[in-house]
Coordinates of C-alpha atoms in Angstrom, one line a residue:
M3 CA -16.4 6.4 6.1
S4 CA -17.4 9.4 4.1
W5 CA -20.0 8.9 1.4
R6 CA -21.9 12.2 0.6
T7 CA -21.4 14.2 -2.5
V8 CA -22.5 17.8 -1.7
V9 CA -23.2 20.2 -4.5
I10 CA -23.6 23.9 -3.8
S11 CA -25.5 25.3 -6.9
N12 CA -26.8 28.6 -5.6
S13 CA -25.4 31.6 -3.8
A14 CA -24.5 30.7 -0.3
K15 CA -22.0 31.3 2.6
L16 CA -20.3 28.2 3.9
D17 CA -18.6 28.1 7.3
Y18 CA -17.4 25.6 9.9
Q19 CA -19.1 25.0 13.3
M20 CA -18.5 22.2 15.8
G21 CA -17.6 19.6 13.2
F22 CA -20.3 20.6 10.7
L23 CA -20.3 22.3 7.3
V24 CA -22.9 25.1 7.7
V25 CA -24.6 26.2 4.5
R26 CA -26.2 29.6 5.0
Q27 CA -28.9 30.4 2.4
K28 CA -32.5 31.4 3.0
E29 CA -32.4 28.4 5.4
I30 CA -29.5 27.0 7.3
T31 CA -28.3 23.5 6.5
K32 CA -25.7 21.6 8.6
I33 CA -23.9 18.5 7.3
H34 CA -21.3 16.7 9.5
I35 CA -17.9 16.9 7.7
S36 CA -17.2 13.2 8.5
E37 CA -20.0 12.3 6.1
I38 CA -18.7 14.3 3.2
S39 CA -16.6 12.7 0.5
I40 CA -16.8 15.4 -2.2
L41 CA -17.9 19.1 -1.9
M42 CA -18.5 20.7 -5.3
I43 CA -18.8 24.5 -5.4
E44 CA -20.8 24.9 -8.6
N45 CA -21.6 28.6 -8.2
T46 CA -19.0 31.4 -8.2
A47 CA -21.3 33.4 -5.9
V48 CA -20.4 31.0 -3.0
S49 CA -18.1 32.3 -0.2
L50 CA -16.2 30.0 2.2
T51 CA -14.3 30.7 5.4
A52 CA -10.7 29.9 5.9
A53 CA -11.6 27.8 9.0
L54 CA -13.9 25.6 6.9
L55 CA -11.3 25.1 4.2
S56 CA -8.8 24.1 6.8
E57 CA -11.1 21.5 8.3
L58 CA -12.1 20.1 4.9
T59 CA -8.4 19.7 4.2
K60 CA -7.7 18.0 7.5
K61 CA -10.6 15.5 6.9
K62 CA -9.4 14.9 3.3
V63 CA -12.6 16.0 1.7
K64 CA -12.3 16.6 -2.0
V65 CA -13.3 20.2 -2.7
I66 CA -13.9 21.0 -6.4
F67 CA -14.5 24.5 -7.6
C68 CA -16.4 25.3 -10.8
D69 CA -16.0 28.3 -13.2
E70 CA -18.6 30.7 -14.4
K71 CA -19.9 28.0 -16.8
R72 CA -20.3 25.6 -13.9
N73 CA -17.6 23.3 -15.1
P74 CA -14.9 21.9 -12.8
S75 CA -11.9 24.2 -13.0
S76 CA -9.8 23.6 -9.9
E77 CA -9.6 21.7 -6.6
L78 CA -8.3 21.9 -3.1
I79 CA -5.3 19.6 -2.5
P80 CA -3.3 19.4 0.7
Y81 CA 0.4 19.7 0.8
Y82 CA 0.7 16.5 3.0
G83 CA -1.8 13.7 2.7
S84 CA -0.1 11.1 4.9
H85 CA 2.2 11.2 8.0
D86 CA 4.9 9.3 6.1
T87 CA 4.7 11.3 2.8
S88 CA 8.5 11.6 2.6
I89 CA 9.1 7.9 2.5
K90 CA 6.2 7.3 0.2
I91 CA 7.6 9.8 -2.3
R92 CA 11.0 8.1 -2.1
E93 CA 9.3 4.8 -2.8
Q94 CA 7.5 6.3 -5.8
I95 CA 10.7 7.6 -7.3
K96 CA 12.3 4.2 -7.0
W97 CA 9.5 2.3 -8.8
S98 CA 11.4 0.6 -11.7
D99 CA 10.3 0.9 -15.3
D100 CA 9.6 -2.8 -15.4
I101 CA 7.0 -2.7 -12.5
K102 CA 5.5 0.5 -13.8
K103 CA 5.0 -1.2 -17.3
A104 CA 3.7 -4.3 -15.7
V105 CA 1.1 -2.4 -13.7
W106 CA 0.2 -0.3 -16.7
T107 CA -0.3 -3.4 -18.8
E108 CA -2.7 -4.7 -16.1
I109 CA -4.6 -1.4 -16.0
V110 CA -4.9 -1.2 -19.8
S111 CA -6.2 -4.8 -20.0
E112 CA -8.8 -4.1 -17.4
K113 CA -9.9 -0.9 -19.1
I114 CA -10.4 -2.7 -22.4
R115 CA -12.2 -5.5 -20.6
K116 CA -14.7 -3.1 -19.1
Q117 CA -15.2 -1.4 -22.4
A118 CA -15.9 -4.8 -24.0
E119 CA -18.4 -5.7 -21.2
H120 CA -20.2 -2.4 -21.8
L121 CA -20.6 -3.0 -25.5
A122 CA -21.7 -6.6 -24.9
E123 CA -24.7 -5.3 -22.9
Y124 CA -25.9 -3.7 -26.1
G125 CA -25.3 -6.8 -28.1
L126 CA -22.6 -5.0 -30.2
S127 CA -20.2 -7.3 -32.1
E128 CA -17.3 -5.0 -31.5
A129 CA -17.2 -6.4 -27.9
Q130 CA -15.4 -9.5 -29.2
M131 CA -12.9 -7.4 -31.1
L132 CA -12.0 -5.6 -27.9
L133 CA -11.5 -8.9 -26.1
S134 CA -9.2 -10.0 -28.8
Y135 CA -7.2 -6.8 -28.3
I136 CA -6.5 -7.9 -24.7
D137 CA -4.7 -11.0 -26.0
E138 CA -2.6 -8.8 -28.3
I139 CA -1.4 -6.4 -25.6
K140 CA 2.4 -6.4 -25.4
F141 CA 4.3 -5.5 -22.2
G142 CA 3.7 -1.9 -21.4
D143 CA 1.1 -1.8 -24.3
E144 CA 3.9 -1.0 -26.8
S145 CA 1.5 -1.7 -29.6
N146 CA -1.0 0.8 -28.3
R147 CA -4.0 -1.6 -28.1
E148 CA -5.6 0.9 -25.8
G149 CA -5.7 3.6 -28.5
H150 CA -7.1 1.2 -31.1
A151 CA -9.7 -0.1 -28.6
A152 CA -10.8 3.4 -27.8
K153 CA -11.6 4.2 -31.4
V154 CA -13.5 1.0 -31.9
Y155 CA -15.3 1.5 -28.6
F156 CA -16.5 5.0 -29.1
N157 CA -17.6 4.5 -32.7
A158 CA -19.6 1.4 -31.6
L159 CA -21.1 3.2 -28.6
F160 CA -22.0 6.6 -30.1
G161 CA -21.8 6.0 -33.9
K162 CA -19.1 5.9 -36.5
S163 CA -19.3 9.7 -37.1
F164 CA -18.5 10.4 -33.4
T165 CA -15.2 11.8 -32.4
R166 CA -13.9 12.9 -29.0
S167 CA -12.8 16.3 -30.3
E168 CA -16.3 17.5 -31.3
E169 CA -18.1 20.1 -29.2
N170 CA -21.5 18.5 -28.3
S171 CA -23.5 17.4 -25.3
I172 CA -22.1 13.9 -25.3
N173 CA -18.5 15.0 -25.1
A174 CA -19.4 17.7 -22.6
A175 CA -20.9 15.0 -20.3
L176 CA -18.0 12.7 -20.8
N177 CA -15.5 15.4 -20.0
Y178 CA -17.4 16.4 -16.9
G179 CA -17.7 12.9 -15.7
Y180 CA -14.0 12.1 -16.3
G181 CA -13.1 15.3 -14.5
I182 CA -15.0 14.2 -11.4
I183 CA -13.4 10.7 -11.5
L184 CA -10.0 12.3 -12.0
S185 CA -10.5 14.4 -8.9
C186 CA -11.4 11.3 -6.8
F187 CA -8.1 9.7 -7.9
T188 CA -6.0 12.7 -7.1
R189 CA -7.5 12.8 -3.6
E190 CA -6.6 9.1 -3.0
I191 CA -3.1 9.5 -4.4
V192 CA -2.4 12.5 -2.1
K193 CA -4.1 10.8 0.8
N194 CA -1.8 7.8 0.4
G195 CA 1.3 10.0 0.5
Y196 CA 2.3 10.0 -3.1
I197 CA 2.5 12.9 -5.7
T198 CA 0.3 13.1 -8.7
Q199 CA 2.8 14.5 -11.2
L200 CA 4.9 11.3 -11.5
G201 CA 2.9 8.8 -13.6
L202 CA 3.4 5.2 -14.8
F203 CA 2.6 5.8 -18.5
H204 CA 1.4 9.4 -18.7
D205 CA 4.4 11.7 -18.7
N206 CA 3.1 15.1 -19.9
M207 CA 5.2 18.0 -18.4
F208 CA 2.0 20.1 -18.4
N209 CA -0.2 17.6 -16.7
Q210 CA -0.3 18.0 -12.9
F211 CA -2.1 14.7 -12.6
N212 CA -0.2 12.1 -14.6
L213 CA -0.5 9.4 -12.0
A214 CA -4.3 10.0 -11.5
S215 CA -4.7 9.9 -15.3
D216 CA -3.0 6.4 -15.3
L217 CA -5.0 4.9 -12.4
M218 CA -8.4 6.1 -13.5
E219 CA -8.5 4.3 -16.8
P220 CA -10.6 1.3 -15.8
Y221 CA -13.1 3.6 -14.2
R222 CA -13.8 5.7 -17.4
P223 CA -16.4 3.2 -18.6
L224 CA -18.5 4.0 -15.6
V225 CA -18.8 7.5 -17.0
D226 CA -19.5 6.2 -20.5
R227 CA -22.3 4.0 -19.1
T228 CA -24.1 7.0 -17.6
V229 CA -23.6 9.1 -20.6
K230 CA -25.0 6.4 -22.9
K231 CA -28.1 5.9 -20.8
L232 CA -28.5 9.7 -20.3
N233 CA -28.1 10.4 -24.1
P234 CA -28.0 14.2 -23.3
Q235 CA -29.4 16.6 -25.8
K236 CA -28.1 19.4 -23.6
F237 CA -25.7 19.5 -20.8
E238 CA -26.8 21.7 -18.0
H239 CA -27.5 21.5 -14.2
E240 CA -29.8 18.5 -14.3
E241 CA -27.4 16.5 -16.4
K242 CA -24.5 17.4 -14.2
V243 CA -26.4 16.2 -11.1
E244 CA -27.0 12.8 -12.9
M245 CA -23.2 12.6 -13.7
L246 CA -22.4 13.2 -10.0
K247 CA -24.5 10.2 -9.1
I248 CA -21.8 7.9 -10.6
L249 CA -19.9 8.1 -7.3
Q250 CA -22.9 6.7 -5.4
Q251 CA -23.4 3.7 -7.8
S252 CA -22.8 0.3 -6.3
I253 CA -19.9 -1.9 -7.4
T254 CA -18.4 -5.1 -6.1
I255 CA -14.7 -4.9 -5.2
A256 CA -12.6 -7.0 -2.7
D257 CA -15.6 -9.3 -2.4
R258 CA -18.0 -6.7 -1.0
K259 CA -20.4 -4.1 -2.3
E260 CA -19.1 -0.5 -2.2
F261 CA -20.0 2.9 -3.6
V262 CA -17.8 3.9 -6.5
D263 CA -16.1 6.5 -4.4
N264 CA -15.0 3.9 -1.8
G265 CA -14.1 1.5 -4.5
I266 CA -11.6 4.0 -5.9
M267 CA -10.0 4.1 -2.5
I268 CA -9.7 0.3 -2.3
Y269 CA -8.4 0.1 -5.8
C270 CA -5.8 2.8 -5.4
K271 CA -4.4 1.2 -2.3
S272 CA -4.1 -2.1 -4.1
V273 CA -2.2 -0.4 -7.0
F274 CA 0.3 1.1 -4.6
D275 CA 0.7 -2.3 -2.9
A276 CA 1.3 -3.8 -6.4
L277 CA 4.0 -1.3 -7.2
N278 CA 5.8 -1.5 -3.9
D279 CA 5.6 -5.3 -3.7
K280 CA 6.3 -5.7 -7.5
D281 CA 3.2 -7.9 -7.9
P282 CA 0.5 -6.7 -10.3
S283 CA -1.8 -9.5 -9.2
L284 CA -2.4 -7.5 -6.0
I285 CA -4.5 -5.0 -7.9
K286 CA -8.2 -5.2 -7.0
H287 CA -10.7 -4.6 -9.8
Y288 CA -14.4 -3.8 -9.5
Q289 CA -17.4 -5.5 -11.0
I290 CA -20.4 -3.5 -12.1
E291 CA -23.8 -4.0 -10.5
L292 CA -26.2 -4.6 -13.4

């Protein structure tokens, strides 16, 4: 099972050789592709061979490309992630509104629960308010408890003057972390044979990743935890490296300890089982390792 997150920060040439990613800089570094979960190309002065890109795609390695500001801007996604993609897409199209709303209700409830747990660690009284929101959630979250919870949560966590629309180091770190998590979810969706554009709740015609945006919601608080602890006064290379460490954090899911990256794989598979079997109770949620 792959587990490495590889970040290429400086000018380099990357190529493929006998199952290895070869990084050619002043020194040559070789990493077996089977160990790599995510490859992030942070520097625009990096060149890659077509042979390497082909092998990375075959091995379902998530490849993320950054822009000149070293922020994630695009990713490599294969056309076909599973041998039975055609039947999986037919299943996806047939998911009924009722089961999609039922699964979305479960996802939203778990997201708010994780937010409440996070606030409780700091002894913040708003944690109880969020738990009460869970009891108020209507089918499909028609009353938008998620939106109300988000406002209470971020104001409690970062101060009442904080808004997600501001340009500051905290929002830069949050956006960077969410981008990394979103990429992991798009990889798992494609790997399981589904398409990312057709979501459960998110339905933006300009969003290529509606389904990933849905599924990732309970994992957003993992990013929030890191940003809160980091409390970045700036957001540069060192802070980005800290954010990437989220994927190597330990969580408990399906009664065993896993890295977050592997936990996402288990969780996504359980969500698809829930949708296809029309049973939201099949969804496997994680517990944080404190």
